[in-house]
Every structure is written in C-alpha cells, then in structure tokens.
GROMACS .gro file of C-alpha atoms in nm:
model
  324
    1MET     CA    1   0.538   1.717  -1.072
    2LYS     CA    2   0.906   1.660  -0.999
    3ASN     CA    3   0.995   1.721  -0.633
    4LYS     CA    4   1.190   1.589  -0.333
    5VAL     CA    5   1.036   1.241  -0.354
    6CYS     CA    6   1.127   1.219  -0.722
    7ASP     CA    7   1.482   1.328  -0.648
    8ILE     CA    8   1.528   1.076  -0.367
    9LEU     CA    9   1.380   0.783  -0.558
   10GLY     CA   10   1.509   0.877  -0.903
   11ILE     CA   11   1.164   0.869  -1.064
   12GLN     CA   12   0.977   1.099  -1.300
   13TYR     CA   13   0.653   1.142  -1.106
   14PRO     CA   14   0.593   1.133  -0.727
   15ILE     CA   15   0.347   0.848  -0.773
   16LEU     CA   16   0.417   0.520  -0.595
   17GLN     CA   17   0.222   0.199  -0.642
   18GLY     CA   18   0.147   0.053  -0.303
   19PRO     CA   19   0.259  -0.301  -0.215
   20MET     CA   20  -0.045  -0.532  -0.207
   21ALA     CA   21  -0.025  -0.902  -0.128
   22TRP     CA   22  -0.141  -1.129  -0.413
   23ALA     CA   23  -0.180  -0.821  -0.634
   24SER     CA   24   0.137  -0.616  -0.682
   25ASP     CA   25   0.387  -0.860  -0.827
   26SER     CA   26   0.685  -0.804  -1.056
   27ARG     CA   27   0.467  -0.742  -1.361
   28LEU     CA   28   0.260  -0.464  -1.206
   29ALA     CA   29   0.555  -0.304  -1.029
   30ALA     CA   30   0.764  -0.300  -1.346
   31ALA     CA   31   0.481  -0.144  -1.546
   32VAL     CA   32   0.445   0.140  -1.294
   33SER     CA   33   0.819   0.200  -1.284
   34ASN     CA   34   0.839   0.199  -1.664
   35ALA     CA   35   0.560   0.458  -1.673
   36GLY     CA   36   0.756   0.701  -1.454
   37GLY     CA   37   0.639   0.609  -1.105
   38LEU     CA   38   0.775   0.366  -0.848
   39GLY     CA   39   0.637   0.013  -0.853
   40ILE     CA   40   0.656  -0.166  -0.518
   41MET     CA   41   0.601  -0.539  -0.499
   42GLY     CA   42   0.381  -0.660  -0.215
   43ILE     CA   43   0.580  -0.974  -0.146
   44GLY     CA   44   0.667  -0.919   0.220
   45PHE     CA   45   0.472  -1.225   0.334
   46SER     CA   46   0.594  -1.449   0.051
   47PRO     CA   47   0.811  -1.756   0.105
   48VAL     CA   48   1.179  -1.681   0.052
   49GLU     CA   49   1.201  -1.860  -0.283
   50ILE     CA   50   0.904  -1.668  -0.427
   51PHE     CA   51   1.037  -1.342  -0.282
   52LYS     CA   52   1.368  -1.394  -0.460
   53ALA     CA   53   1.207  -1.508  -0.786
   54GLU     CA   54   0.986  -1.198  -0.806
   55ILE     CA   55   1.284  -0.968  -0.750
   56LYS     CA   56   1.474  -1.141  -1.030
   57LYS     CA   57   1.170  -1.108  -1.259
   58VAL     CA   58   1.120  -0.737  -1.197
   59LYS     CA   59   1.484  -0.672  -1.286
   60GLU     CA   60   1.420  -0.838  -1.622
   61LEU     CA   61   1.111  -0.622  -1.684
   62THR     CA   62   1.248  -0.277  -1.598
   63ASP     CA   63   1.574  -0.088  -1.570
   64LYS     CA   64   1.403   0.184  -1.364
   65PRO     CA   65   1.392   0.208  -0.983
   66TYR     CA   66   1.155  -0.041  -0.818
   67GLY     CA   67   1.090  -0.161  -0.468
   68CYS     CA   68   0.950  -0.431  -0.244
   69ASN     CA   69   0.813  -0.434   0.106
   70LEU     CA   70   0.985  -0.589   0.407
   71ILE     CA   71   0.785  -0.663   0.721
   72THR     CA   72   1.007  -0.699   1.025
   73ALA     CA   73   0.737  -0.891   1.214
   74VAL     CA   74   0.757  -1.183   0.970
   75PRO     CA   75   0.945  -1.470   1.143
   76TYR     CA   76   1.184  -1.515   0.849
   77ALA     CA   77   1.238  -1.142   0.784
   78ASP     CA   78   1.615  -1.184   0.819
   79GLU     CA   79   1.616  -1.427   0.528
   80LEU     CA   80   1.418  -1.182   0.316
   81LEU     CA   81   1.663  -0.908   0.415
   82ASP     CA   82   1.951  -1.124   0.292
   83VAL     CA   83   1.778  -1.161  -0.046
   84ILE     CA   84   1.725  -0.784  -0.070
   85LEU     CA   85   2.093  -0.721  -0.003
   86GLU     CA   86   2.206  -0.997  -0.238
   87GLU     CA   87   1.983  -0.880  -0.524
   88LYS     CA   88   2.059  -0.512  -0.459
   89VAL     CA   89   1.696  -0.398  -0.441
   90PRO     CA   90   1.709  -0.016  -0.470
   91VAL     CA   91   1.402   0.075  -0.261
   92VAL     CA   92   1.238  -0.097   0.035
   93GLU     CA   93   0.912  -0.006   0.203
   94LEU     CA   94   0.971  -0.105   0.562
   95GLU     CA   95   0.671  -0.215   0.768
   96THR     CA   96   0.627  -0.344   1.121
   97MET     CA   97   0.388  -0.366   1.413
   98ARG     CA   98   0.430  -0.154   1.723
   99GLU     CA   99   0.550  -0.445   1.934
  100PHE     CA  100   0.836  -0.478   1.682
  101TYR     CA  101   0.949  -0.113   1.690
  102HIS     CA  102   1.271  -0.225   1.856
  103THR     CA  103   1.371  -0.416   1.540
  104LEU     CA  104   1.370  -0.111   1.312
  105PRO     CA  105   1.718   0.033   1.386
  106GLU     CA  106   1.886  -0.298   1.307
  107TYR     CA  107   1.709  -0.332   0.973
  108THR     CA  108   1.748   0.030   0.869
  109LYS     CA  109   2.120   0.023   0.950
  110LYS     CA  110   2.187  -0.282   0.735
  111LEU     CA  111   1.975  -0.152   0.448
  112LYS     CA  112   2.116   0.201   0.457
  113ASN     CA  113   2.471   0.067   0.467
  114ALA     CA  114   2.389  -0.115   0.143
  115GLY     CA  115   2.261   0.205  -0.019
  116VAL     CA  116   1.893   0.108  -0.010
  117ILE     CA  117   1.640   0.393  -0.005
  118LEU     CA  118   1.390   0.336   0.274
  119ILE     CA  119   1.022   0.423   0.295
  120GLY     CA  120   0.862   0.379   0.638
  121LYS     CA  121   0.496   0.271   0.632
  122THR     CA  122   0.310   0.443   0.915
  123ALA     CA  123  -0.043   0.499   1.045
  124SER     CA  124   0.005   0.765   1.312
  125VAL     CA  125   0.223   1.055   1.418
  126GLU     CA  126   0.389   0.826   1.672
  127ASP     CA  127   0.474   0.573   1.400
  128ALA     CA  128   0.616   0.844   1.177
  129VAL     CA  129   0.847   0.980   1.449
  130VAL     CA  130   0.971   0.628   1.531
  131PHE     CA  131   1.048   0.550   1.167
  132GLU     CA  132   1.222   0.885   1.114
  133LYS     CA  133   1.443   0.824   1.419
  134ALA     CA  134   1.518   0.475   1.285
  135GLY     CA  135   1.662   0.633   0.970
  136VAL     CA  136   1.414   0.601   0.684
  137ASP     CA  137   1.426   0.848   0.395
  138ILE     CA  138   1.054   0.890   0.332
  139ILE     CA  139   0.743   0.845   0.545
  140SER     CA  140   0.439   0.679   0.385
  141VAL     CA  141   0.121   0.755   0.580
  142LYS     CA  142  -0.192   0.540   0.565
  143GLY     CA  143  -0.513   0.683   0.706
  144ALA     CA  144  -0.815   0.489   0.825
  145ASP     CA  145  -0.980   0.511   0.483
  146GLY     CA  146  -0.713   0.294   0.322
  147GLY     CA  147  -0.762  -0.069   0.223
  148GLY     CA  148  -0.613  -0.375   0.389
  149HIS     CA  149  -0.466  -0.373   0.739
  150ILE     CA  150  -0.555  -0.063   0.934
  151TYR     CA  151  -0.320   0.027   1.221
  152GLY     CA  152  -0.470   0.365   1.306
  153PHE     CA  153  -0.814   0.520   1.297
  154THR     CA  154  -0.741   0.880   1.200
  155GLY     CA  155  -0.865   0.986   0.856
  156THR     CA  156  -0.625   1.101   0.586
  157PHE     CA  157  -0.720   1.470   0.589
  158SER     CA  158  -0.656   1.493   0.963
  159LEU     CA  159  -0.352   1.266   0.970
  160ILE     CA  160  -0.131   1.392   0.687
  161PRO     CA  161  -0.083   1.752   0.812
  162GLN     CA  162  -0.005   1.629   1.163
  163VAL     CA  163   0.261   1.388   1.035
  164VAL     CA  164   0.408   1.655   0.806
  165ASP     CA  165   0.443   1.886   1.107
  166ALA     CA  166   0.601   1.613   1.320
  167VAL     CA  167   0.882   1.495   1.091
  168ASN     CA  168   1.160   1.654   0.885
  169ILE     CA  169   1.163   1.415   0.591
  170PRO     CA  170   0.928   1.393   0.291
  171VAL     CA  171   0.583   1.245   0.350
  172VAL     CA  172   0.380   1.039   0.104
  173ASN     CA  173   0.004   0.993   0.136
  174SER     CA  174  -0.087   0.628   0.087
  175SER     CA  175  -0.462   0.636   0.142
  176GLY     CA  176  -0.770   0.772  -0.028
  177VAL     CA  177  -0.609   0.858  -0.362
  178GLY     CA  178  -0.772   0.724  -0.677
  179ASP     CA  179  -0.734   1.013  -0.918
  180ALA     CA  180  -0.558   1.345  -0.974
  181ARG     CA  181  -0.785   1.526  -0.730
  182GLY     CA  182  -0.641   1.306  -0.456
  183ILE     CA  183  -0.289   1.390  -0.568
  184ALA     CA  184  -0.358   1.764  -0.561
  185ALA     CA  185  -0.527   1.738  -0.222
  186SER     CA  186  -0.233   1.542  -0.083
  187PHE     CA  187   0.009   1.812  -0.192
  188MET     CA  188  -0.212   2.079  -0.035
  189LEU     CA  189  -0.199   1.884   0.292
  190GLY     CA  190   0.181   1.897   0.283
  191ALA     CA  191   0.265   1.560   0.130
  192ASP     CA  192   0.536   1.535  -0.135
  193GLY     CA  193   0.392   1.232  -0.311
  194VAL     CA  194   0.121   0.970  -0.317
  195GLU     CA  195   0.115   0.593  -0.288
  196ILE     CA  196  -0.177   0.444  -0.479
  197GLY     CA  197  -0.304   0.093  -0.422
  198SER     CA  198  -0.671   0.042  -0.503
  199ARG     CA  199  -0.663   0.217  -0.842
  200PHE     CA  200  -0.386  -0.012  -0.962
  201LEU     CA  201  -0.592  -0.321  -0.873
  202LEU     CA  202  -0.787  -0.245  -1.191
  203ALA     CA  203  -0.476  -0.217  -1.407
  204ASP     CA  204  -0.445  -0.463  -1.695
  205GLU     CA  205  -0.106  -0.563  -1.555
  206CYS     CA  206  -0.252  -0.654  -1.214
  207ASN     CA  207  -0.300  -1.030  -1.193
  208VAL     CA  208  -0.591  -1.044  -0.948
  209HIS     CA  209  -0.893  -1.247  -1.062
  210ASP     CA  210  -1.149  -1.082  -1.292
  211ASN     CA  211  -1.414  -1.130  -1.023
  212TYR     CA  212  -1.198  -0.923  -0.787
  213LYS     CA  213  -1.180  -0.636  -1.035
  214LYS     CA  214  -1.550  -0.663  -1.118
  215ALA     CA  215  -1.644  -0.646  -0.749
  216ILE     CA  216  -1.450  -0.321  -0.712
  217ILE     CA  217  -1.597  -0.169  -1.027
  218GLU     CA  218  -1.951  -0.255  -0.915
  219SER     CA  219  -1.900  -0.123  -0.561
  220LYS     CA  220  -2.032   0.211  -0.440
  221GLU     CA  221  -1.965   0.451  -0.157
  222GLY     CA  222  -2.013   0.281   0.178
  223ASP     CA  223  -1.953  -0.073   0.051
  224THR     CA  224  -1.635  -0.135   0.251
  225ALA     CA  225  -1.626  -0.272   0.603
  226ILE     CA  226  -1.363  -0.297   0.877
  227THR     CA  227  -1.334  -0.634   1.049
  228GLY     CA  228  -1.104  -0.751   1.326
  229ALA     CA  229  -1.076  -0.416   1.503
  230SER     CA  230  -1.189  -0.565   1.834
  231VAL     CA  231  -0.896  -0.812   1.834
  232GLY     CA  232  -0.631  -0.565   1.719
  233ASP     CA  233  -0.617  -0.684   1.358
  234ALA     CA  234  -0.837  -0.442   1.166
  235VAL     CA  235  -0.875  -0.498   0.792
  236ARG     CA  236  -1.075  -0.294   0.540
  237GLY     CA  237  -1.230  -0.465   0.239
  238LEU     CA  238  -1.558  -0.492   0.052
  239ALA     CA  239  -1.848  -0.606   0.267
  240ASN     CA  240  -1.962  -0.959   0.181
  241ASN     CA  241  -2.077  -1.280   0.348
  242LEU     CA  242  -1.733  -1.335   0.502
  243THR     CA  243  -1.723  -0.991   0.666
  244GLU     CA  244  -2.072  -1.051   0.807
  245LYS     CA  245  -1.952  -1.375   0.967
  246VAL     CA  246  -1.646  -1.204   1.114
  247LEU     CA  247  -1.847  -0.916   1.257
  248LYS     CA  248  -2.088  -1.169   1.407
  249ILE     CA  249  -1.797  -1.343   1.580
  250GLU     CA  250  -1.680  -1.008   1.715
  251LYS     CA  251  -2.023  -0.952   1.870
  252GLN     CA  252  -2.045  -1.299   2.023
  253TYR     CA  253  -1.689  -1.346   2.146
  254GLU     CA  254  -1.398  -1.137   2.267
  255GLY     CA  255  -1.026  -1.148   2.328
  256LYS     CA  256  -0.823  -1.455   2.241
  257GLU     CA  257  -1.129  -1.667   2.165
  258ALA     CA  258  -1.257  -1.417   1.909
  259ALA     CA  259  -0.913  -1.380   1.752
  260GLU     CA  260  -0.873  -1.756   1.712
  261LYS     CA  261  -1.216  -1.798   1.555
  262ILE     CA  262  -1.151  -1.511   1.313
  263GLN     CA  263  -0.810  -1.651   1.221
  264GLU     CA  264  -0.960  -1.993   1.150
  265LEU     CA  265  -1.242  -1.847   0.943
  266CYS     CA  266  -1.025  -1.608   0.743
  267SER     CA  267  -0.722  -1.825   0.677
  268GLY     CA  268  -0.624  -1.778   0.311
  269CYS     CA  269  -0.918  -1.545   0.246
  270LEU     CA  270  -0.722  -1.296   0.038
  271ARG     CA  271  -0.585  -1.568  -0.188
  272LYS     CA  272  -0.933  -1.714  -0.228
  273ALA     CA  273  -1.055  -1.383  -0.368
  274ALA     CA  274  -0.750  -1.255  -0.558
  275VAL     CA  275  -0.649  -1.589  -0.712
  276ASN     CA  276  -0.958  -1.811  -0.706
  277GLY     CA  277  -1.219  -1.540  -0.761
  278ASP     CA  278  -1.437  -1.610  -0.456
  279VAL     CA  279  -1.536  -1.254  -0.371
  280MET     CA  280  -1.855  -1.329  -0.175
  281GLU     CA  281  -1.833  -1.637   0.047
  282GLU     CA  282  -1.483  -1.718   0.173
  283GLY     CA  283  -1.268  -1.455   0.006
  284THR     CA  284  -1.194  -1.094   0.091
  285VAL     CA  285  -1.157  -0.808  -0.157
  286VAL     CA  286  -0.908  -0.570   0.002
  287VAL     CA  287  -0.971  -0.214  -0.114
  288GLY     CA  288  -0.996   0.134   0.035
  289GLN     CA  289  -1.295   0.364   0.077
  290ILE     CA  290  -1.204   0.514  -0.259
  291ALA     CA  291  -1.352   0.197  -0.418
  292GLY     CA  292  -1.681   0.367  -0.504
  293SER     CA  293  -1.507   0.596  -0.753
  294LEU     CA  294  -1.307   0.323  -0.927
  295ASN     CA  295  -1.504   0.218  -1.233
  296LYS     CA  296  -1.279   0.120  -1.522
  297ARG     CA  297  -0.998  -0.109  -1.623
  298GLU     CA  298  -0.698   0.045  -1.795
  299SER     CA  299  -0.334  -0.021  -1.861
  300VAL     CA  300  -0.081   0.119  -1.615
  301GLU     CA  301   0.039   0.354  -1.887
  302MET     CA  302  -0.311   0.496  -1.929
  303ILE     CA  303  -0.362   0.532  -1.554
  304MET     CA  304  -0.036   0.720  -1.513
  305LYS     CA  305  -0.103   0.941  -1.814
  306GLU     CA  306  -0.449   1.030  -1.684
  307LEU     CA  307  -0.319   1.106  -1.335
  308VAL     CA  308  -0.051   1.341  -1.465
  309THR     CA  309  -0.266   1.514  -1.729
  310GLN     CA  310  -0.560   1.572  -1.496
  311TYR     CA  311  -0.332   1.692  -1.217
  312GLU     CA  312  -0.185   1.957  -1.445
  313ALA     CA  313  -0.536   2.070  -1.539
  314ILE     CA  314  -0.641   2.091  -1.173
  315ILE     CA  315  -0.341   2.305  -1.080
  316ALA     CA  316  -0.393   2.535  -1.378
  317ASN     CA  317  -0.755   2.585  -1.273
  318LEU     CA  318  -0.660   2.636  -0.909
  319LEU     CA  319  -0.436   2.927  -0.999
  320LYS     CA  320  -0.745   3.117  -1.116
  321TYR     CA  321  -0.869   3.145  -0.757
  322ASN     CA  322  -0.753   3.393  -0.494
  323PHE     CA  323  -0.887   3.562  -0.182
  324GLN     CA  324  -0.872   3.917  -0.313
   0.00000   0.00000   0.00000
C-alpha cells in the first residue's frame, strides 16, 4: 500500500486517522501512528494549555509521525501556531472557513518554513484549488456523507475524481470509509490515501463515552441527520431528540434568529455526548453515513491489521476481472 502519501508523511500505510474533537486525543493518535498510519489529534478548538499538553503527551507515546489540526478561524489560532512551531509538530491538518481563505498563505508560509508537512482539509473543488495555491502538500477531501461539520453537499464518489482532476498534489479521501472496500474504492477514484474518522471512534484507545460507542454500533443505515444547514453551519450526526429540536427551530425561524437559538440549544452538545454519555437528549453523536456498517469495538492495532489484510484480498480478487 506504500505510495506518494506514505512517502510524504513517512508512514507505512496511506491511512490517516481523522481529527475529531473530544475523540482523537494523544492516546488515539499515537496508537494509529504506532500501527503504521498517521494519527491526527482533533485539538484545534482546545484551549492553548490543553493543546500544548496533548502534543507533549503524544510525543511520549510514539516516535512515529503524528499530527494535529489547526483551524485558522479560531480567534487564538496564532497562539496555537506558536505551540506547533515550538513543539515541532511534524504534520498539521489545516482547516478554515471560506471567509478566512485570506489567512491561509500566512499560516502555510510559517509552517512550511518550519518544515511542517501540511494537509489541507477541503469540501469542494474550489477549496482544494485554494489550499493547493496556498502551499499545502496533500489535499484531504470530505464529501457530504462525512460526519461532523459539512461544508459542501457533493457526495464522495462525485467529489473525489473532480478534486483529483483539479489539483496536482496527492488527494486523500476523508469521508465514507469504514473498511477496506472504502480504501480500494478511494484509490479507484484517484485518491492516494484515506482519512478515517468514524471507524476509529470504536477503537479501544478512543476515549469517548461507552454510550457514544454503543449508539454508533446500534445505528443503521439512514440514522444520521444533518442539522444547521439553513444557517450555514451544517453538522452530521446520529438523529436523536436534540436533532429533532434543531430541525424544528429551522422550520420555525430563519437567519440570525434561527442561528442564535440553535447555538444556545447546542452549546456543549458534543462534550455532553462524548464525555458525559448523553446521546439522546442534549448531546450529539458525530458520525458519518458509514455508521450503519460499524458494529464492533477493536483495538487500533486490530483495525489497522484488518484494513490492510482485507485490502490486499480485495485487490487480489479484482485482478481476476477484465473486459475481454
């Protein structure tokens, strides 16, 4: 499975673990890196002191490449950047919102000058082109079927080939992959790697509440919902009482009034689910549409082993087919 993404990142397999707030901390990221992939901590919204502490922890847990995300729209992003440079983080997944596109060149310049490898998180062809021009090394593409914040509404199978055709740097698919079939499909679409989030939520090394993991395991196809799309802040997670309330607000109100009511209702909702275990009333279980096929808890080592072994079997079987 070694390819351009592996060569750039210095990893064994082109499998990245996506940064997820309240889920992908130093422990999970280190486990993925130690198993041959790239663990990325989802600490981009963390206070500076926690951000720095997690980076120090991951360096104690692995001597392999690892990463963290940096969100330029965060008001204190410059302080987080200083920590990244001070701690010599090897890989950064750079994220932003479209109104903050203008900030990208400044951040990429400082990070590249320090030797940091940059992954640009995108949700459209336009995003991908902007991030490539800004100087990132790899494009990570998230389709509408991914979990968490959704910044574009094109599905993975339609989006990946268009991004691949639009840029000249390696592309990683960061949505809709839960097993080796997703890896093989991503490569067929032109991607050079995958970034997996939802599957790693069920890893033994992921610290989310047991209720959070159980909710994912018990979910089925069609159980996710997108809320906030009408106010420009779309999020995909499991449908529950909270999502019903949000969707009701979106029907009754609009614009700034709707956004304020949703913000008030959903404040701290991810923490309430991931840390406190409230997965029905006030918490949100962030997961992609792949949730319906995720049905077991395993160690990171077992997940990685299964992904690689099954991928090799899929490719061997694929070679039996031809059009003659």
